[in-house]
mmCIF file of C-alpha atoms and ligand atoms in Angstrom:
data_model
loop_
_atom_site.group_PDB
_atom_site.id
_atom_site.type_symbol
_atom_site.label_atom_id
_atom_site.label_comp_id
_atom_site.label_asym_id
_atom_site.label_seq_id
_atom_site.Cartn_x
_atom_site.Cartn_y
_atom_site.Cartn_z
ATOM 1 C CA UNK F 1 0.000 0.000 0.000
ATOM 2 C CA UNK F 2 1.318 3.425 -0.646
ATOM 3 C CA UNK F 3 2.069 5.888 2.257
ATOM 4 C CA UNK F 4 -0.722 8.221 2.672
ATOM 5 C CA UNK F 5 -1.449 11.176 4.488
ATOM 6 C CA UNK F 6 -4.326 11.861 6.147
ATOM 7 C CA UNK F 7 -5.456 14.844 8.002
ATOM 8 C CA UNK F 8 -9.389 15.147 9.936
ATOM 9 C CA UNK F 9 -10.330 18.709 9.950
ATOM 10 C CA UNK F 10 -12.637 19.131 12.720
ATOM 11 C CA UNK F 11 -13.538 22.275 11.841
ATOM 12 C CA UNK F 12 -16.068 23.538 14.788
ATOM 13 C CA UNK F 13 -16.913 19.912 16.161
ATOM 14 C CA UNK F 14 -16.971 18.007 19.115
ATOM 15 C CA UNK F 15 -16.656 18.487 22.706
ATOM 16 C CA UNK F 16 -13.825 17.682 24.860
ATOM 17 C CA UNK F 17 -15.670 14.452 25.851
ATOM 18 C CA UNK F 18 -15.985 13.169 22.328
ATOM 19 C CA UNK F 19 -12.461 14.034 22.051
ATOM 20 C CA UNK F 20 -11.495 12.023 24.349
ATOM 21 C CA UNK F 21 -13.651 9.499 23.099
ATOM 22 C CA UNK F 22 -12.246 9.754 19.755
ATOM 23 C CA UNK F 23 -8.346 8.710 21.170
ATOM 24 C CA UNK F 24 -9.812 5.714 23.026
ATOM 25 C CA UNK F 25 -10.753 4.496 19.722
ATOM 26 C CA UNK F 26 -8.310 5.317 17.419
ATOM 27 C CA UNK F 27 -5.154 5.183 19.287
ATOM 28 C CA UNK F 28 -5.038 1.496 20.461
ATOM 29 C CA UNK F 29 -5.408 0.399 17.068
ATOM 30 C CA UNK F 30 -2.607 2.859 16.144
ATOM 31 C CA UNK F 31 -0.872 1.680 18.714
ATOM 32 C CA UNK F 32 -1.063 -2.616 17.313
ATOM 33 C CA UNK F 33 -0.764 -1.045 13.816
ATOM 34 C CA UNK F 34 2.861 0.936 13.393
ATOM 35 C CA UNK F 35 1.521 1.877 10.565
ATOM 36 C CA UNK F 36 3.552 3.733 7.878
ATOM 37 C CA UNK F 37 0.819 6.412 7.107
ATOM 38 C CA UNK F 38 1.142 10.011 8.101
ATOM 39 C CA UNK F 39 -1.871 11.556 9.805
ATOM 40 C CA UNK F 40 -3.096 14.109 11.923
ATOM 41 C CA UNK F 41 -6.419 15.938 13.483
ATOM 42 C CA UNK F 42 -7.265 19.745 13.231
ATOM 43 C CA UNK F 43 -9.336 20.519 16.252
ATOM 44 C CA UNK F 44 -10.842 23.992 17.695
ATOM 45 C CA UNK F 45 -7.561 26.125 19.069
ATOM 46 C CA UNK F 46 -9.060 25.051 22.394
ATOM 47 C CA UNK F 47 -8.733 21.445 22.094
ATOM 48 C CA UNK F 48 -5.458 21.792 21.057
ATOM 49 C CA UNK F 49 -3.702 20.872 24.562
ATOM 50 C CA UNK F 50 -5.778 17.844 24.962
ATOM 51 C CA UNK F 51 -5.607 16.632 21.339
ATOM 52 C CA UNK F 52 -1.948 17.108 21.810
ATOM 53 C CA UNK F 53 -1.977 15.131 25.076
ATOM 54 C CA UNK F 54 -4.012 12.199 23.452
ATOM 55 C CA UNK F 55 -2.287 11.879 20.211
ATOM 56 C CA UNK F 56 0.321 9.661 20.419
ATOM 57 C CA UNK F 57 3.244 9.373 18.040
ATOM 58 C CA UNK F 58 1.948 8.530 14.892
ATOM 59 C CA UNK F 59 -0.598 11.413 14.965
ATOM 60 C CA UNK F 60 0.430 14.686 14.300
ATOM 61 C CA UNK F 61 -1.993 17.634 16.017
ATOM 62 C CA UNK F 62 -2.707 20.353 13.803
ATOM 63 C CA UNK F 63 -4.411 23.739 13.538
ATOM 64 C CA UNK F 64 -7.046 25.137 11.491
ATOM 65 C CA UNK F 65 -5.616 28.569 11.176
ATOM 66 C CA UNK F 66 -3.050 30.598 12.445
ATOM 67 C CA UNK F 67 -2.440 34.834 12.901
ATOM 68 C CA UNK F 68 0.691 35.660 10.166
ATOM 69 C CA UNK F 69 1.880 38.427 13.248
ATOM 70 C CA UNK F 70 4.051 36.911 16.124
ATOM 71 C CA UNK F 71 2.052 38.650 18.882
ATOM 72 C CA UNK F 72 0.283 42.118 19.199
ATOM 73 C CA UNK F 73 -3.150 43.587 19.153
ATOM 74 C CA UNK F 74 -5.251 41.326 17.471
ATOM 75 C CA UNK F 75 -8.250 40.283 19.234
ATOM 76 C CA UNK F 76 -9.239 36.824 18.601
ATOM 77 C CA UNK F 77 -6.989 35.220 16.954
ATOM 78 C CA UNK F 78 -3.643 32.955 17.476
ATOM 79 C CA UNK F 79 -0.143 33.260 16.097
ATOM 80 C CA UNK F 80 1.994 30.810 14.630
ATOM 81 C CA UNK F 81 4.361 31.519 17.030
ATOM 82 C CA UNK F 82 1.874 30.692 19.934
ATOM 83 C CA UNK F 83 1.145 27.252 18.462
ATOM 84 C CA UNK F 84 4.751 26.620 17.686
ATOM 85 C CA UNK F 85 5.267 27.380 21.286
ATOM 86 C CA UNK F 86 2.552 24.946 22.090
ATOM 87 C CA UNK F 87 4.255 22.443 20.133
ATOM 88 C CA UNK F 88 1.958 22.599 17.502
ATOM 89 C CA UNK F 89 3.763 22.775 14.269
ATOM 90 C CA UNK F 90 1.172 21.895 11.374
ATOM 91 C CA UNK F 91 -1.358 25.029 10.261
ATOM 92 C CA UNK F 92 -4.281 24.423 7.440
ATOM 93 C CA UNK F 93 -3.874 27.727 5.704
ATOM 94 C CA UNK F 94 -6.592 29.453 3.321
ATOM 95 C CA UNK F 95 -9.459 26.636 3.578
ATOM 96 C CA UNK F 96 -12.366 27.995 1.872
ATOM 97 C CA UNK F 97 -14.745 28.491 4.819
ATOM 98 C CA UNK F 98 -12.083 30.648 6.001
ATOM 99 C CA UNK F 99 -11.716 32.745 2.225
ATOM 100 C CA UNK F 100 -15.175 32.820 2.175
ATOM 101 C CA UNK F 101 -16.951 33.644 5.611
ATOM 102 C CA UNK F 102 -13.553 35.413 6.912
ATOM 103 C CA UNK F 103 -12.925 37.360 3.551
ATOM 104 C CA UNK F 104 -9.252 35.520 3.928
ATOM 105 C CA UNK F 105 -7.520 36.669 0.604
ATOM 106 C CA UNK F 106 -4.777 35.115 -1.255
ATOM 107 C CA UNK F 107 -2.356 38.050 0.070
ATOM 108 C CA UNK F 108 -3.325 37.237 3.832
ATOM 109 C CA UNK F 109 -2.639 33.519 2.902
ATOM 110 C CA UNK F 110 0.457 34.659 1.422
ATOM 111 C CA UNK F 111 1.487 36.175 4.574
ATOM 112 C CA UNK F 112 0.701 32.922 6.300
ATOM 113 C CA UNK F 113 2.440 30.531 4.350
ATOM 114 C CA UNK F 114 5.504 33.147 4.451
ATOM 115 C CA UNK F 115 5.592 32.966 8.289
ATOM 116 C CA UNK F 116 4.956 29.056 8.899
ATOM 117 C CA UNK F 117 7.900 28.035 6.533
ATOM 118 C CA UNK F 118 10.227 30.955 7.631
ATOM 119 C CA UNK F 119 9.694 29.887 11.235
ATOM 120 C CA UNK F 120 9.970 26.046 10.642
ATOM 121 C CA UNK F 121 6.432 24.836 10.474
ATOM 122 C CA UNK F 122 4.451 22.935 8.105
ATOM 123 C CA UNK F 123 1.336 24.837 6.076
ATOM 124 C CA UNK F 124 -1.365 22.698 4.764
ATOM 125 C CA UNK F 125 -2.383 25.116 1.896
ATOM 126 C CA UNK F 126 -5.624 24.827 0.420
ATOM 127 C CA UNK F 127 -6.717 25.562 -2.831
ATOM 128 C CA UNK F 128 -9.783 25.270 -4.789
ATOM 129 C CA UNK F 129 -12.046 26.564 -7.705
ATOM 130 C CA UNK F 130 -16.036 26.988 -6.616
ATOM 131 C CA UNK F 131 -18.710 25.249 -8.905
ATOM 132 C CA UNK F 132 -19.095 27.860 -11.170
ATOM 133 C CA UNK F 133 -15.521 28.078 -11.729
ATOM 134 C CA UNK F 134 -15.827 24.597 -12.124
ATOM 135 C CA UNK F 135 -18.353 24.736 -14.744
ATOM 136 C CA UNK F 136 -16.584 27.649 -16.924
ATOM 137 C CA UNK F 137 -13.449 25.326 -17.292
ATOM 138 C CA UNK F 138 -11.705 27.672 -14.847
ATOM 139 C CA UNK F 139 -10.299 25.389 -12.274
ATOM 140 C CA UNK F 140 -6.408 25.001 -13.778
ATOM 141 C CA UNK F 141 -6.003 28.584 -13.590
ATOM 142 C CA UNK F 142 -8.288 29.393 -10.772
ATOM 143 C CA UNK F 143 -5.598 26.510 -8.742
ATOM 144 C CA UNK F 144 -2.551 28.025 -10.727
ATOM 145 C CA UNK F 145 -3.176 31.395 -9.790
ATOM 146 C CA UNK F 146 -3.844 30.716 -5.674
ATOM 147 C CA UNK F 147 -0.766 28.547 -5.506
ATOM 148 C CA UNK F 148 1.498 31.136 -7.121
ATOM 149 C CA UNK F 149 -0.112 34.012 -5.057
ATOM 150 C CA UNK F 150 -0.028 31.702 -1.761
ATOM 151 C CA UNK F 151 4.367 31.250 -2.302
ATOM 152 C CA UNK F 152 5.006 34.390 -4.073
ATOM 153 C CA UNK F 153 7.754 35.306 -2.784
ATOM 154 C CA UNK F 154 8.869 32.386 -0.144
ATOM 155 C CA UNK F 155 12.472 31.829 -0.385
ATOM 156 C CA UNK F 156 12.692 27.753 -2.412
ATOM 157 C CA UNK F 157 14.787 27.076 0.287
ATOM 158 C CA UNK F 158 11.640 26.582 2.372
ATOM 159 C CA UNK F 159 9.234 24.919 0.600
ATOM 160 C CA UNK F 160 10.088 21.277 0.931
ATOM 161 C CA UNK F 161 7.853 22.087 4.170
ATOM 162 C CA UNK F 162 5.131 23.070 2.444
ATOM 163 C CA UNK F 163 1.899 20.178 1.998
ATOM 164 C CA UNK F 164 -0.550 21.600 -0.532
ATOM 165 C CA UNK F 165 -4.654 20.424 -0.252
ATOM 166 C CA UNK F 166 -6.192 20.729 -3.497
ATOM 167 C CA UNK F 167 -10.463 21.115 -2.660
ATOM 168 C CA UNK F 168 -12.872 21.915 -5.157
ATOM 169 C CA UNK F 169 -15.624 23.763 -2.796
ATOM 170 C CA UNK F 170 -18.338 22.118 -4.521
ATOM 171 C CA UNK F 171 -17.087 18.956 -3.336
ATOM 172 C CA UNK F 172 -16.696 20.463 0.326
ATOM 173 C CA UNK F 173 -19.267 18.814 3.021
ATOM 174 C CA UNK F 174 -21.919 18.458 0.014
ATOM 175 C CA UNK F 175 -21.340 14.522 -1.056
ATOM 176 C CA UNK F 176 -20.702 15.597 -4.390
ATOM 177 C CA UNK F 177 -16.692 13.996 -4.787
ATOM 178 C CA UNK F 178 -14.629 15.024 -7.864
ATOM 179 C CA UNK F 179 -14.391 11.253 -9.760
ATOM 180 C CA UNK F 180 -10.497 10.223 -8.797
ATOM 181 C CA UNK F 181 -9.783 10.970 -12.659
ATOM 182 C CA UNK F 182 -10.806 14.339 -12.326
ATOM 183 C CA UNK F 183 -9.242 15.146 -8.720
ATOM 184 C CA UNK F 184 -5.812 13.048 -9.993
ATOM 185 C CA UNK F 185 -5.713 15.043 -13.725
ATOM 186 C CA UNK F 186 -6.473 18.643 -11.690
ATOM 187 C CA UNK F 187 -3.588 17.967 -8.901
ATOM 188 C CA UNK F 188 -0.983 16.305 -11.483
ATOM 189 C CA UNK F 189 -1.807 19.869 -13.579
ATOM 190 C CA UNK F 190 -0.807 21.855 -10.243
ATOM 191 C CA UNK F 191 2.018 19.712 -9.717
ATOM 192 C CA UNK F 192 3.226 20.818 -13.115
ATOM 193 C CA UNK F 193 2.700 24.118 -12.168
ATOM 194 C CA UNK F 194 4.232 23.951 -9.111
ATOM 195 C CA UNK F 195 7.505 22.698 -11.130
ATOM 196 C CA UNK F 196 7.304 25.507 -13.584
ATOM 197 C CA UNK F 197 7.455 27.670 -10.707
ATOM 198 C CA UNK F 198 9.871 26.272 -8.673
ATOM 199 C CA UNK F 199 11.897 22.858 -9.861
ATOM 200 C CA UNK F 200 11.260 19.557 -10.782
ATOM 201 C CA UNK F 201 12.363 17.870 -7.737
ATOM 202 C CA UNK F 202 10.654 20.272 -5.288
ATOM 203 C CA UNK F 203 7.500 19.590 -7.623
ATOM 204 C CA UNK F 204 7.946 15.811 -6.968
ATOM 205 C CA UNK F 205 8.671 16.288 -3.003
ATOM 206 C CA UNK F 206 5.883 18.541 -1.862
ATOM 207 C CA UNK F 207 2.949 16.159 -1.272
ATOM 208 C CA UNK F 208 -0.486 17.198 -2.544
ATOM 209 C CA UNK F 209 -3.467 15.950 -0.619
ATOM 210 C CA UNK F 210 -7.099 15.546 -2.275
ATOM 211 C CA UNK F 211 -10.208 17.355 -0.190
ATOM 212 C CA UNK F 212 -13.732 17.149 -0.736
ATOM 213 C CA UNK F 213 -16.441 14.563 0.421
ATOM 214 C CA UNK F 214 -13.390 11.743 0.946
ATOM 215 C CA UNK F 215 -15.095 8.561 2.824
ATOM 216 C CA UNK F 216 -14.274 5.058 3.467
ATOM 217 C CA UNK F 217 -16.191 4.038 -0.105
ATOM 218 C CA UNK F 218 -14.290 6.432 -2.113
ATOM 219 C CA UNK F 219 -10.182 7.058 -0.562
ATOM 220 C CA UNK F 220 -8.825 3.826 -1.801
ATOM 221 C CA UNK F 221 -9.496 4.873 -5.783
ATOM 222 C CA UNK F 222 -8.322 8.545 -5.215
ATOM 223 C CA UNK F 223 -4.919 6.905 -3.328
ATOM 224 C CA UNK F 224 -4.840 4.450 -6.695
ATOM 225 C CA UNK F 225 -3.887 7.895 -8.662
ATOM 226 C CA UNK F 226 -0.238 8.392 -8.618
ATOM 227 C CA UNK F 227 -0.107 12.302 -8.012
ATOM 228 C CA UNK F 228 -2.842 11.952 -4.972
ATOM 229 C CA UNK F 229 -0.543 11.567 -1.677
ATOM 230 C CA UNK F 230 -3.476 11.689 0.627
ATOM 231 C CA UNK F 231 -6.513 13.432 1.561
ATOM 232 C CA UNK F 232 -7.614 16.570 4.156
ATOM 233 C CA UNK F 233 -11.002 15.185 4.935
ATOM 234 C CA UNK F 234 -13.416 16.957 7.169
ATOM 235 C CA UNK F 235 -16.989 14.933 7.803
ATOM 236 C CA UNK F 236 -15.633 11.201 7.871
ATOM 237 C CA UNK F 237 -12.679 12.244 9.903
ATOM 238 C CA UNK F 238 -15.537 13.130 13.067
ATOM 239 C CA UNK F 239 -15.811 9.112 13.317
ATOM 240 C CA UNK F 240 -13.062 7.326 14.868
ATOM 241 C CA UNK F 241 -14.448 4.355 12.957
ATOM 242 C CA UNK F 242 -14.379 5.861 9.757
ATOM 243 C CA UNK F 243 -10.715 7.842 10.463
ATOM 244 C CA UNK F 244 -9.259 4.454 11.136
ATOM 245 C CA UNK F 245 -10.689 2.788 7.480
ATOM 246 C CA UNK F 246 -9.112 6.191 5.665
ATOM 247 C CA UNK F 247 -6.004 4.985 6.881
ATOM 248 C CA UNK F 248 -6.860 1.418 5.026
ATOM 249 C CA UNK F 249 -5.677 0.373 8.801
ATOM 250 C CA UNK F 250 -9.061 -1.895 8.552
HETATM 251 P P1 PGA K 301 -15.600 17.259 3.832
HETATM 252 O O1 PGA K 301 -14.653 18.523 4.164
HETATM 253 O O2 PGA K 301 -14.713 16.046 3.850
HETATM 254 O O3 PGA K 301 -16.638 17.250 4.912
HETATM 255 O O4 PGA K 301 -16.173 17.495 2.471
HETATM 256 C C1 PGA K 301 -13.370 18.638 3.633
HETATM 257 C C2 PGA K 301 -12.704 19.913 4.075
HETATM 258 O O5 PGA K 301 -13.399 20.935 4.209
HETATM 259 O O6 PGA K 301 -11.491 19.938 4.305
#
């Protein structure tokens, strides 16, 4: 089986209880398994600490976004340099709930992605065309265009950090998946893209994860594509049950 990674965004789910509830499940099967696959959670920035205290090794904690200023005035949010501190070192940057309810632009995800790699961490970018996009045969340069806004300017030096997510919003939390073909044809073109802008072996290195409606019944024929290196899934990743089958650790 090829290595996969697999990331649960919680987005705004579950209580500390069905956190907890969640590790009792997952981790002694982890635990049996040694598993080569690399994957993580994204809960609330509350949940952090406990998620961080439950996960054990194989499990990477992760957060679902992350303030591009070190520390000042900004009420509400949390810097990268507060979750680094926490020992969190794994930020989803520009999901579209974020772009769309928090008016997050590509030059604020820019400024992001800038300050995770320069300080060491790991952004999951995400990119994305919408379903009208979609239908006007816009999504290769709708994806183009946010990946080379997203690491304008980051120094190549850092970018063998970087995991990119690509997620066609129509597929978000609405059962509709992208067919592996089209998911694995759409990330193979940003990989291309990704070479053009940096260099073939960067290109090659930086894994790009699938997003969008990803369940037990589907993640075994987008991981048969060979530019697919895993999946950011949000619903199915809730179920300990279901987190454990994405894994294929079932
Ligand atoms: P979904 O969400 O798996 O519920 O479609 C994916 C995401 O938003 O990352």
């Amino acid at each position: 089986m090829k290595k996969r990674i697999i990331i649960g965004n919680w987005k705004t789910n579950k209580t500390q209880a069905e956190v907890q509830a969640f590790f009792a499940e997952v981790n002694p099967v982890l635990a049996q398994k040694k598993h080569a696959n690399w994957c993580g959670v994204a809960p609330v920035f509350i949940h952090l600490p406990l998620v961080l205290s439950l996960a054990k090794e194989q499990m990477v904690t992760v957060a679902q976004d992350a303030n591009f200023i070190s520390t000042g005035a900004y009420t509400g949010t949390v810097s990268y340099s507060q979750l680094k501190d926490l020992g969190v070192n794994t930020v989803i940057i520009g999901h579209s709930e974020r772009r769309e309810y928090y008016h997050e632009t590509d030059a604020i995800v820019n400024r992001k992605i800038n300050a995770l790699l320069t300080n060491g961490m790991t952004p999951i970018l995400c990119i994305g065309e919408t379903n009208s996009q979609f239908e006007a045969n816009a999504t290769d340069s709708v994806c183009a265009s946010q990946l080379e806004k997203a690491i304008h300017g980051v120094d190549e030096r850092y970018l063998d950090q970087l995991i990119i997510a690509y997620e066609p919003i129509w597929a978000i939390g609405t059962g509709k998946t992208a067919t592996a073909e089209i998911a694995e044809t759409t990330i193979k073109k940003i990989r291309l893209h990704l070479s053009k802008l940096t260099n073939d072996a960067l290109a090659k290195k930086i894994p790009i994860l699938y997003g969008g409606s990803v369940k037990p019944n589907n993640i075994e024929s987008l991981m048969a594509q060979p530019n697919i290196d895993g999946a950011l899934v949000g619903g199915a990743s809730l179920s300990a049950q279901d987190f454990l089958s994405l894994l294929g650790d079932k």
